[in-house]
mmCIF file of C-alpha atoms in Angstrom:
data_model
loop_
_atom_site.group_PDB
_atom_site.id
_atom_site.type_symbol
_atom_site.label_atom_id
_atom_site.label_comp_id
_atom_site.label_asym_id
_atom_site.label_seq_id
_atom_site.Cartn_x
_atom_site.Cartn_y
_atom_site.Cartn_z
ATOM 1 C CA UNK A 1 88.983 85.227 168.566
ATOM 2 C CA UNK A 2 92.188 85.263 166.455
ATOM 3 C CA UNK A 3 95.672 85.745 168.348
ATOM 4 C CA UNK A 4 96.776 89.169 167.473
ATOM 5 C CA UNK A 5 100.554 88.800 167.184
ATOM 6 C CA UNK A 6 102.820 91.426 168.531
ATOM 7 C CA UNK A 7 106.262 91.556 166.645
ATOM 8 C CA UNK A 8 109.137 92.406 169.889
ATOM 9 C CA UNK A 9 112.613 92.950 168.551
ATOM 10 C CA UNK A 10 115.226 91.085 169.706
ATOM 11 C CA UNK A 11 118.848 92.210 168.120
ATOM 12 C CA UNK A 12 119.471 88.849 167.085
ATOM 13 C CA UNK A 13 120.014 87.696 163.442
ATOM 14 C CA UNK A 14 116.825 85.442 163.537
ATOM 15 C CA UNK A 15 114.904 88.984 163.496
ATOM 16 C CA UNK A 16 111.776 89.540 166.021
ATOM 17 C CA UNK A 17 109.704 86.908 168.215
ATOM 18 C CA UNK A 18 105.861 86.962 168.378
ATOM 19 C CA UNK A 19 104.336 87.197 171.336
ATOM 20 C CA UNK A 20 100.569 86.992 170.812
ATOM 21 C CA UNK A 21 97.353 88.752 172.192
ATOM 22 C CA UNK A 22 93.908 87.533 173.501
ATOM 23 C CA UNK A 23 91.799 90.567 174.666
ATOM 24 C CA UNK A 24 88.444 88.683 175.421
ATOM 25 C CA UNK A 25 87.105 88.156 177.825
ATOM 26 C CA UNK A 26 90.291 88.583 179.578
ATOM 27 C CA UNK A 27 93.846 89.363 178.616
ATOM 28 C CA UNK A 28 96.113 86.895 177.949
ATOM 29 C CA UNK A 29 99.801 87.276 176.893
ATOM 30 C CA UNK A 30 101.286 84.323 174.540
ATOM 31 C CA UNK A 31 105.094 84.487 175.107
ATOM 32 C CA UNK A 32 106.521 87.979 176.898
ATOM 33 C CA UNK A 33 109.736 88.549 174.716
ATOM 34 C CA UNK A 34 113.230 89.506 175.860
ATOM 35 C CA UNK A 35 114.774 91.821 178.990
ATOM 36 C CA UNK A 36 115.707 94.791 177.029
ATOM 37 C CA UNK A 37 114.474 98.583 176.900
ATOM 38 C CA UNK A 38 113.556 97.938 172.910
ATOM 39 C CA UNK A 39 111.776 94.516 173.584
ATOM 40 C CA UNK A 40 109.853 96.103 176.484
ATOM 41 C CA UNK A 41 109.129 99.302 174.694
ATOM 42 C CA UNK A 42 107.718 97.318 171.417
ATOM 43 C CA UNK A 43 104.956 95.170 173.689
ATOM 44 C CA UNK A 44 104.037 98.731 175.574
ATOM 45 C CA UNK A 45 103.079 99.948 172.355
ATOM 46 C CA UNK A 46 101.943 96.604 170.597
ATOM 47 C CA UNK A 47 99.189 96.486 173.540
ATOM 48 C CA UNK A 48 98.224 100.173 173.530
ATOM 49 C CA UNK A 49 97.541 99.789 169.955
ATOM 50 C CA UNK A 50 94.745 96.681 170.935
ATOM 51 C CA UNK A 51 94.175 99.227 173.594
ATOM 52 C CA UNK A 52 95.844 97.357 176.349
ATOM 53 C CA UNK A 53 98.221 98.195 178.862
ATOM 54 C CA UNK A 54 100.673 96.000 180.796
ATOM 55 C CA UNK A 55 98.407 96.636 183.920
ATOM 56 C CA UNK A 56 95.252 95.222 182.460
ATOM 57 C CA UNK A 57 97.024 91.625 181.517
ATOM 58 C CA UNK A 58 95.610 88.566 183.520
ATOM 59 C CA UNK A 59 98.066 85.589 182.344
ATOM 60 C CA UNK A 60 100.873 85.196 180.472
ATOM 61 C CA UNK A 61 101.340 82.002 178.648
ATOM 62 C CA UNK A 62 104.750 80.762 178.153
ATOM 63 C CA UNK A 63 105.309 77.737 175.531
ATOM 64 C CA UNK A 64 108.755 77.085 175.998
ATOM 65 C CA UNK A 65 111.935 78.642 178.618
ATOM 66 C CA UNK A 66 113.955 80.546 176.455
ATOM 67 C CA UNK A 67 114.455 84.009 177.260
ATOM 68 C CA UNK A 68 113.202 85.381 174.145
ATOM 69 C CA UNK A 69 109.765 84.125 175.052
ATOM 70 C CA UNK A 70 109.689 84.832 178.682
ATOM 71 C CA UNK A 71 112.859 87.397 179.177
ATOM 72 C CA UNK A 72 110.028 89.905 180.176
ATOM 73 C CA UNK A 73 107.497 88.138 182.295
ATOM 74 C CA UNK A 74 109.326 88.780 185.582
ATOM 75 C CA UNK A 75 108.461 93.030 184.925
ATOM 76 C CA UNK A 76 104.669 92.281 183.751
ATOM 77 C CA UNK A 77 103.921 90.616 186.635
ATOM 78 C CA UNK A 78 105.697 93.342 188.445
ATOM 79 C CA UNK A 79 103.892 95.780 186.890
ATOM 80 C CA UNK A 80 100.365 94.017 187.085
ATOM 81 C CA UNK A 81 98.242 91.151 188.971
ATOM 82 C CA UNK A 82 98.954 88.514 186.217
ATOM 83 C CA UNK A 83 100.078 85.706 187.006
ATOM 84 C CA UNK A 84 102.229 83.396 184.536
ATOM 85 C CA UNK A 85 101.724 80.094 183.302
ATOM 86 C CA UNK A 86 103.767 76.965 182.076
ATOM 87 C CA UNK A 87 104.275 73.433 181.717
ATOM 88 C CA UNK A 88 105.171 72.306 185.281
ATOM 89 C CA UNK A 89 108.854 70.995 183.916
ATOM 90 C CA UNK A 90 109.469 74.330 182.706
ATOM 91 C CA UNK A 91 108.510 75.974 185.970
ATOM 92 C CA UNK A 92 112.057 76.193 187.607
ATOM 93 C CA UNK A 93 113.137 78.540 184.079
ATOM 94 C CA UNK A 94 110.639 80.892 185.744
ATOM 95 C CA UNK A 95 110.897 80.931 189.573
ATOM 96 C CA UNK A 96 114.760 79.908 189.806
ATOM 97 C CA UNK A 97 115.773 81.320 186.381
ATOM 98 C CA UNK A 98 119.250 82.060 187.743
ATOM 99 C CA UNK A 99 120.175 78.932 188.785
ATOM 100 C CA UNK A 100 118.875 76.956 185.741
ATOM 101 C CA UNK A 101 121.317 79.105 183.925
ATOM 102 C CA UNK A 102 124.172 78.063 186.174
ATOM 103 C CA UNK A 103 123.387 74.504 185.815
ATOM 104 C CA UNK A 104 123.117 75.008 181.850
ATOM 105 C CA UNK A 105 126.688 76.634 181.984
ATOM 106 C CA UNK A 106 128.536 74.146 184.404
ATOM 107 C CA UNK A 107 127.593 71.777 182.086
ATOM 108 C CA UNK A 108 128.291 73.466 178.899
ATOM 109 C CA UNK A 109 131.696 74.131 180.721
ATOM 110 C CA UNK A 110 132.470 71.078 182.658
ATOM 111 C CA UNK A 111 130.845 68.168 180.051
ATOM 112 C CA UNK A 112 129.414 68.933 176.764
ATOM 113 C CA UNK A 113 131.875 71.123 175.320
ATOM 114 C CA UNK A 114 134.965 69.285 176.576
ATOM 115 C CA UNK A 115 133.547 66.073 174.739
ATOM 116 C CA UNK A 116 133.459 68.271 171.532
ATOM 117 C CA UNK A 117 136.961 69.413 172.018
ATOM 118 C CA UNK A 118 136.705 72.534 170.403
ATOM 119 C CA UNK A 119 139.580 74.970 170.848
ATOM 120 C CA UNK A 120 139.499 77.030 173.987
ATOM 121 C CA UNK A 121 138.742 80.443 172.462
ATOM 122 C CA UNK A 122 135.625 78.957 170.834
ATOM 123 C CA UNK A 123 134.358 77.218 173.674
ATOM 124 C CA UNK A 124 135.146 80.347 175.749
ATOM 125 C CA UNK A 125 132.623 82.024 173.195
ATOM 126 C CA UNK A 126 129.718 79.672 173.457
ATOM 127 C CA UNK A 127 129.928 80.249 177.299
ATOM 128 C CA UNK A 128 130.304 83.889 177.073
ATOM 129 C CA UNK A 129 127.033 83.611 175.201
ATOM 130 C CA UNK A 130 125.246 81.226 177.574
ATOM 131 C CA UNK A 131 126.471 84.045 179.917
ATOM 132 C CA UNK A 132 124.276 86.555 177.786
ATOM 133 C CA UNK A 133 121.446 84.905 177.724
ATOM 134 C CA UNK A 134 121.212 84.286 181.514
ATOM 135 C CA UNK A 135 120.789 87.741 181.652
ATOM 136 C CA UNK A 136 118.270 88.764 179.604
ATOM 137 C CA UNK A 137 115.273 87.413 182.058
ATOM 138 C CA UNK A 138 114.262 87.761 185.413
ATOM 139 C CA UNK A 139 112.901 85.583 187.545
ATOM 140 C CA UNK A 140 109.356 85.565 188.219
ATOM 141 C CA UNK A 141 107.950 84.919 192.247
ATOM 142 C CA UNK A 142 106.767 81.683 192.663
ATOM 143 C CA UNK A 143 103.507 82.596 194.027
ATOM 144 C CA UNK A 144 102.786 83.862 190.581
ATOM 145 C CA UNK A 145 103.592 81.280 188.331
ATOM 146 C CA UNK A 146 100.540 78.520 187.646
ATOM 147 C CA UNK A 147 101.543 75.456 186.016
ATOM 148 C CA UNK A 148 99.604 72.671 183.410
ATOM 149 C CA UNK A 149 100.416 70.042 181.907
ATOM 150 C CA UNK A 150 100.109 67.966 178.464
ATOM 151 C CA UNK A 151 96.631 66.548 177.678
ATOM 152 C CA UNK A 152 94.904 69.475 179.514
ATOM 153 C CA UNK A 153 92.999 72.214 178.308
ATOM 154 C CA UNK A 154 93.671 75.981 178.442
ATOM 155 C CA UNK A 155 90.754 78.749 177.858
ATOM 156 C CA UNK A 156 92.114 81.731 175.782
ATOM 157 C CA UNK A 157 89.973 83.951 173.752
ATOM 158 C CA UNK A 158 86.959 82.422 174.926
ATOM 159 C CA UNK A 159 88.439 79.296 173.222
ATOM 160 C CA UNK A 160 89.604 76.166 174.335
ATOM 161 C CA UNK A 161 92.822 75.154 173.143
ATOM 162 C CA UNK A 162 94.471 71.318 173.713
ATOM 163 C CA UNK A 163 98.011 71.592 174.997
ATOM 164 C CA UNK A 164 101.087 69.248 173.439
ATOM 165 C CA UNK A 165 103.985 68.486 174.590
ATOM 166 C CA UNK A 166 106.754 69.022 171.436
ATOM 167 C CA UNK A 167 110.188 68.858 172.951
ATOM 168 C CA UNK A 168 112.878 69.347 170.251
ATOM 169 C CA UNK A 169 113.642 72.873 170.174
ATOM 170 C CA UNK A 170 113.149 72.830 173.538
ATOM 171 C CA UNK A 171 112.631 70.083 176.251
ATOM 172 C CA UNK A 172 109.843 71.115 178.083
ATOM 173 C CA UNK A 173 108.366 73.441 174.963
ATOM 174 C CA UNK A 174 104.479 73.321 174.405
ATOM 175 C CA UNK A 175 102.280 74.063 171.673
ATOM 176 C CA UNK A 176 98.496 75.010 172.034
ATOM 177 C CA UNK A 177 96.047 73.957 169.179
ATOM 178 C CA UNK A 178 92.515 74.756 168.996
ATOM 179 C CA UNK A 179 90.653 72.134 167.060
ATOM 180 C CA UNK A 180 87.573 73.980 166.104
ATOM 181 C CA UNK A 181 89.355 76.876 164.059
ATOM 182 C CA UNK A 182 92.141 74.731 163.221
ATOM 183 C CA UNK A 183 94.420 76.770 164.732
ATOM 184 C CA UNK A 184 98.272 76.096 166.123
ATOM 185 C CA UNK A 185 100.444 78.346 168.288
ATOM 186 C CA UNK A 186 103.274 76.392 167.593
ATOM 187 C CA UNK A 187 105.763 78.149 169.379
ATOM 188 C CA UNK A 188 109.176 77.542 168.103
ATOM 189 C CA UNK A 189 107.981 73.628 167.427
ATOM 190 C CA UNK A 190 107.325 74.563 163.320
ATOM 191 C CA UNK A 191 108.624 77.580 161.718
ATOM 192 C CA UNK A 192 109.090 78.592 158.299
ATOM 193 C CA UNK A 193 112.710 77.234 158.838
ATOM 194 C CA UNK A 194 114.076 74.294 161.026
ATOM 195 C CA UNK A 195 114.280 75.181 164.675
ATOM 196 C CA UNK A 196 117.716 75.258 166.270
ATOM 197 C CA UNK A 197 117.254 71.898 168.564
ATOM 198 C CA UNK A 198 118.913 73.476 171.660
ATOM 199 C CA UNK A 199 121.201 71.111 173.736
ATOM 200 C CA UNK A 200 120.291 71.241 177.320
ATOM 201 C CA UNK A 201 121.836 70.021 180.359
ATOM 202 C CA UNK A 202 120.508 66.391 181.364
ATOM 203 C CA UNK A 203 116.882 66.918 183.775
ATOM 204 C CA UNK A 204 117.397 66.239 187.765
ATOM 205 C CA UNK A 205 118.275 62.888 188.190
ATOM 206 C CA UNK A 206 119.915 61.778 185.090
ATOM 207 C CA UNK A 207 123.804 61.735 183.688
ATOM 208 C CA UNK A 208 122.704 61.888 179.881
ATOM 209 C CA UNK A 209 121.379 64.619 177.620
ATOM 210 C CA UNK A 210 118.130 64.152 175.468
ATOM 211 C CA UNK A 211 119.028 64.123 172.009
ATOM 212 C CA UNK A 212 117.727 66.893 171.156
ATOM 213 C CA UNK A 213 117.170 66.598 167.117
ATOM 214 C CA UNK A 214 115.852 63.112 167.216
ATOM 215 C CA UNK A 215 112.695 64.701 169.504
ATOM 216 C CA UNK A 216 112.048 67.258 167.215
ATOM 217 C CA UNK A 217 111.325 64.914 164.514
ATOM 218 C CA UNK A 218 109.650 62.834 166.859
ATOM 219 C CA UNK A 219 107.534 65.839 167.704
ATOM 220 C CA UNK A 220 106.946 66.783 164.265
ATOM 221 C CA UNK A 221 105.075 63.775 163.310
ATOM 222 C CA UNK A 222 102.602 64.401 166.065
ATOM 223 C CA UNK A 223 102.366 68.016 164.842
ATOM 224 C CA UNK A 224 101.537 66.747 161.355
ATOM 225 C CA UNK A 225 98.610 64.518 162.755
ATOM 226 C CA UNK A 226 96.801 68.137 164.188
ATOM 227 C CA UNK A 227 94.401 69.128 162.069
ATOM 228 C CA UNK A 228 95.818 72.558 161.090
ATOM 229 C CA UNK A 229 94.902 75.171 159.083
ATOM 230 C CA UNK A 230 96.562 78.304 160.128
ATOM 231 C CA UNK A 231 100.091 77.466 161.948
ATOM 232 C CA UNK A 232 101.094 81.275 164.639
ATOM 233 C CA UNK A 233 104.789 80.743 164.981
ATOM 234 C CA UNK A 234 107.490 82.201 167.831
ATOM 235 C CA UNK A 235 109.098 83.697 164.514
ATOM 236 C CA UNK A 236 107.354 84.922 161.279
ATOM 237 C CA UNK A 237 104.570 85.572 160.075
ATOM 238 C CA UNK A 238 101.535 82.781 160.356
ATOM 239 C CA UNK A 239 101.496 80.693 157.409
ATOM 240 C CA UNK A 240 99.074 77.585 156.214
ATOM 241 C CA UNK A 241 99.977 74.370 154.864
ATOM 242 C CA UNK A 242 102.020 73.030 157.329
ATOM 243 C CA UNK A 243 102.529 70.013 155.995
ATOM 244 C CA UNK A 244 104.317 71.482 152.903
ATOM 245 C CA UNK A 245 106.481 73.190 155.974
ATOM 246 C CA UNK A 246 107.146 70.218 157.751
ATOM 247 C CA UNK A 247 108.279 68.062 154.823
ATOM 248 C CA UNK A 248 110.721 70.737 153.429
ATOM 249 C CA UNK A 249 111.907 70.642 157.236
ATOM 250 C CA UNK A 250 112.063 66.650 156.997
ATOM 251 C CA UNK A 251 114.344 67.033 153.589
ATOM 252 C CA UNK A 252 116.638 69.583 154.740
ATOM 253 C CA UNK A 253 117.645 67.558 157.900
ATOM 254 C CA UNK A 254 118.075 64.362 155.714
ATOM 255 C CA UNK A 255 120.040 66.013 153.160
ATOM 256 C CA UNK A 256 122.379 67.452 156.269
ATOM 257 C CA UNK A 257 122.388 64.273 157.630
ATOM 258 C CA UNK A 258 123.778 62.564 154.927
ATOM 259 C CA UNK A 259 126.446 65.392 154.199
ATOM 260 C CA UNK A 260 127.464 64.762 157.794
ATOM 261 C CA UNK A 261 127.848 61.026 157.383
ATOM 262 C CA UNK A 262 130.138 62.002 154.074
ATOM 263 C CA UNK A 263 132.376 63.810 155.773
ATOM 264 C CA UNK A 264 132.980 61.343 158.533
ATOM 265 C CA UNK A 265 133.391 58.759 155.980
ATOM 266 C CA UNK A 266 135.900 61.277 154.015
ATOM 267 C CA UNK A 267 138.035 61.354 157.496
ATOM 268 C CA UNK A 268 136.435 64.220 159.517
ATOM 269 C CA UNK A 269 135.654 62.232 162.916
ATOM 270 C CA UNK A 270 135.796 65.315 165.624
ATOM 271 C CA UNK A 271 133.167 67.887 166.012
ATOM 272 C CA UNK A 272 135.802 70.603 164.955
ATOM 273 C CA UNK A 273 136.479 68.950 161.836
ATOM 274 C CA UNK A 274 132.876 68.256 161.014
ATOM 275 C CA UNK A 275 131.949 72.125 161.988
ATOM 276 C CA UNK A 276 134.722 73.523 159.765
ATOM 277 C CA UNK A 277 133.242 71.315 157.162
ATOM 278 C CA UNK A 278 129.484 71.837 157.323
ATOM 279 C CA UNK A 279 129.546 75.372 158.595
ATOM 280 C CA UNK A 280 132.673 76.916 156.793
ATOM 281 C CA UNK A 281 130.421 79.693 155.139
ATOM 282 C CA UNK A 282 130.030 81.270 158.845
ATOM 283 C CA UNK A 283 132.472 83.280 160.860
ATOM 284 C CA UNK A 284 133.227 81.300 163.969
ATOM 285 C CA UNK A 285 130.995 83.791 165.983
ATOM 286 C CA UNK A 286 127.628 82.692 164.155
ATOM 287 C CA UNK A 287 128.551 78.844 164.500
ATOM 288 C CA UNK A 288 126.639 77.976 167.772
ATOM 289 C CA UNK A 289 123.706 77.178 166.387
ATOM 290 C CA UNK A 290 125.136 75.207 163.451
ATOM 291 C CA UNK A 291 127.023 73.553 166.250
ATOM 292 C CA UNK A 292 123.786 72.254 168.001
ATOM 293 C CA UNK A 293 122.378 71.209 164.837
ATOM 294 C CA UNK A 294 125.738 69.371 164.038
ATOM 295 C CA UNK A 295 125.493 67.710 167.338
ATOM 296 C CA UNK A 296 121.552 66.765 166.665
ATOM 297 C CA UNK A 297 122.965 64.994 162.894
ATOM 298 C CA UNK A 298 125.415 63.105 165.243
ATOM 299 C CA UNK A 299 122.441 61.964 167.241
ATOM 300 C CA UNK A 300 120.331 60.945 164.731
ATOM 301 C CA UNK A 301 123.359 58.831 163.104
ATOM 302 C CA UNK A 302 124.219 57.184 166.566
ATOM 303 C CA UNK A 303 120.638 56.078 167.068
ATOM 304 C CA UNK A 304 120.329 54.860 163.575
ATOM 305 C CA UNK A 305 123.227 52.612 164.130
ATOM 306 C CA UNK A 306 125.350 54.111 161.131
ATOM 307 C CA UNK A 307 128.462 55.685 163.174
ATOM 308 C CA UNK A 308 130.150 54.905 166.623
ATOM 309 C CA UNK A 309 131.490 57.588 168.727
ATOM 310 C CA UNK A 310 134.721 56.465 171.020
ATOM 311 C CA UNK A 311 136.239 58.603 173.647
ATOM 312 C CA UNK A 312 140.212 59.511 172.917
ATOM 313 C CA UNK A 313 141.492 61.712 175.132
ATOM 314 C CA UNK A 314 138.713 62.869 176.575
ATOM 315 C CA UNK A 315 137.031 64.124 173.310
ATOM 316 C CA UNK A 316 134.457 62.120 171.090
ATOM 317 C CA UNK A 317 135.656 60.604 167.666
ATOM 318 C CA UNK A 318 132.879 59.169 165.489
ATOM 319 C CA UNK A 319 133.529 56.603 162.316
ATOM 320 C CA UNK A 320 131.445 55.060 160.160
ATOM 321 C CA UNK A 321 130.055 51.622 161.946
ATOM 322 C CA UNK A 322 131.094 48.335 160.353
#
């Protein structure tokens, strides 16, 4: 069967996230939406319209750990027997959702956003909205939550649909494509516009960050080798022709890229400068997403060998390589 999609509000400029809906031959939820009254109030009625209610759902799929795809899980599986599935590296977003959230802001605090040297009251900002976010999930019991992984199979509609691993947006995101129907839930891996590529605190283990905007492209070309017809985002409506959607995608970040690169060669060599720059047509309260996509053109130029970062001060300066 087709995913039905569900549009669940989410106050945010970005407008509503999908979740979608399987109803044969059991129920499955695709994504569960935010922790507010209007989110949860949206999927009550989105499933009573398929004539569903929370009670009668039997998984819930999650593609990535951001809370305005699985904000809500923790209350379904209150509210039901369902349990909740994920990629296993995502798992700890579920089950220990407020302490992933304390590790993402002592590093925000303590590392990434001292590097950047922005000026307190900004920085101050993009915690209080880390802060936000935290709480706008619960955590979901362990015993509930069933993980897979990449290269495995998951049954939904009476379908089977291959599961890929397309970190970018997020590290431990998934997308689900069903070969057959040429069909993509693509999550928040390919929208009608670029993703935000999310920076995330460095995995268990490790003292670096993934660069987040060099996966996504990375990710991209594997999403271009699917055979797709029909793409289901996180965000929109479901379009076709991805690949016309992936190479505007492919443009834009080159053409930001280089417009980056300009400005550090026109004497702009802090993230400040560079923001003030590239994202002087926002107020500073809209600029944290430009800000990780700054960061991501900053990656890409590192690992292309056309810039060098140095540390003065404590804060990152980058010039044009020689």
């Amino acid at each position: 069967m087709e995913p039905i999609r569900l549009e669940l509000p989410t106050g945010w400029a970005m407008g509503p996230v999908n979740a979608y809906l399987f109803t044969q031959p059991e129920i499955i939820l695709v994504d569960a939406g935010l922790k507010t009254a209007d989110c949860w109030a949206a999927l009550v009625d989105g499933l009573a319209a398929q004539g569903v209610a929370v009670g009668d759902i039997a998984r819930v799929v999650i593609t990535h750990p951001h809370v305005d795809h699985y904000g809500l899980a923790g209350r379904i599986v209150a509210e039901s027997d369902a349990t909740v599935w994920i990629y296993e590296a995502g798992a700890p977003w579920l089950s220990a959702t407020g302490g992933m959230w304390a590790a993402r802001h002592a590093y925000y605090r303590d590392t990434f956003l001292p590097r950047l040297g922005l000026p307190p009251a900004t920085a101050e900002m993009t915690l209080a909205g880390l802060r936000g976010l935290a709480s706008l999930a619960d955590p979901v019991p362990d015993e509930r939550v069933v993980t897979f992984h990449p290269g495995g199979r998951l049954q939904m509609g009476g379908q089977a649909w291959d599961i890929h691993h397309a970190p970018g947006h997020a590290g431990t995101q998934t997308i689900f494509h069903q070969p057959e129907t040429r069909r993509l839930l693509s999550a928040d891996m390919l929208l009608a516009v670029t993703p935000t590529p999310v920076i995330e605190h460095p995995p268990p283990g490790q003292s670096r960050r993934s660069p987040s905007l060099p996966l996504f492209l990375d990710s991209l070309d594997r999403v271009e080798a699917l055979d797709v017809a029909m793409v289901y985002p996180g965000h929109g409506r479901p379009f076709g022709d991805p690949r016309r959607v992936i190479n505007r995608q492919r443009e834009r970040i080159r053409s930001r890229k280089a417009e980056c690169l300009a400005l550090i060669r026109a004497g702009r060599t802090t993230v400040p400068d560079l923001l003030d720059g590239m994202y002087a047509h926002q107020p500073p309260e809209s600029r944290l997403a430009g800000l990780w996509m700054l960061v991501g053109y900053l990656d890409l130029l590192l690992a292309e060998g056309a810039v060098d970062e140095a540390e003065v001060d404590g804060v990152g300066h980058y010039r044009i390589k020689k």
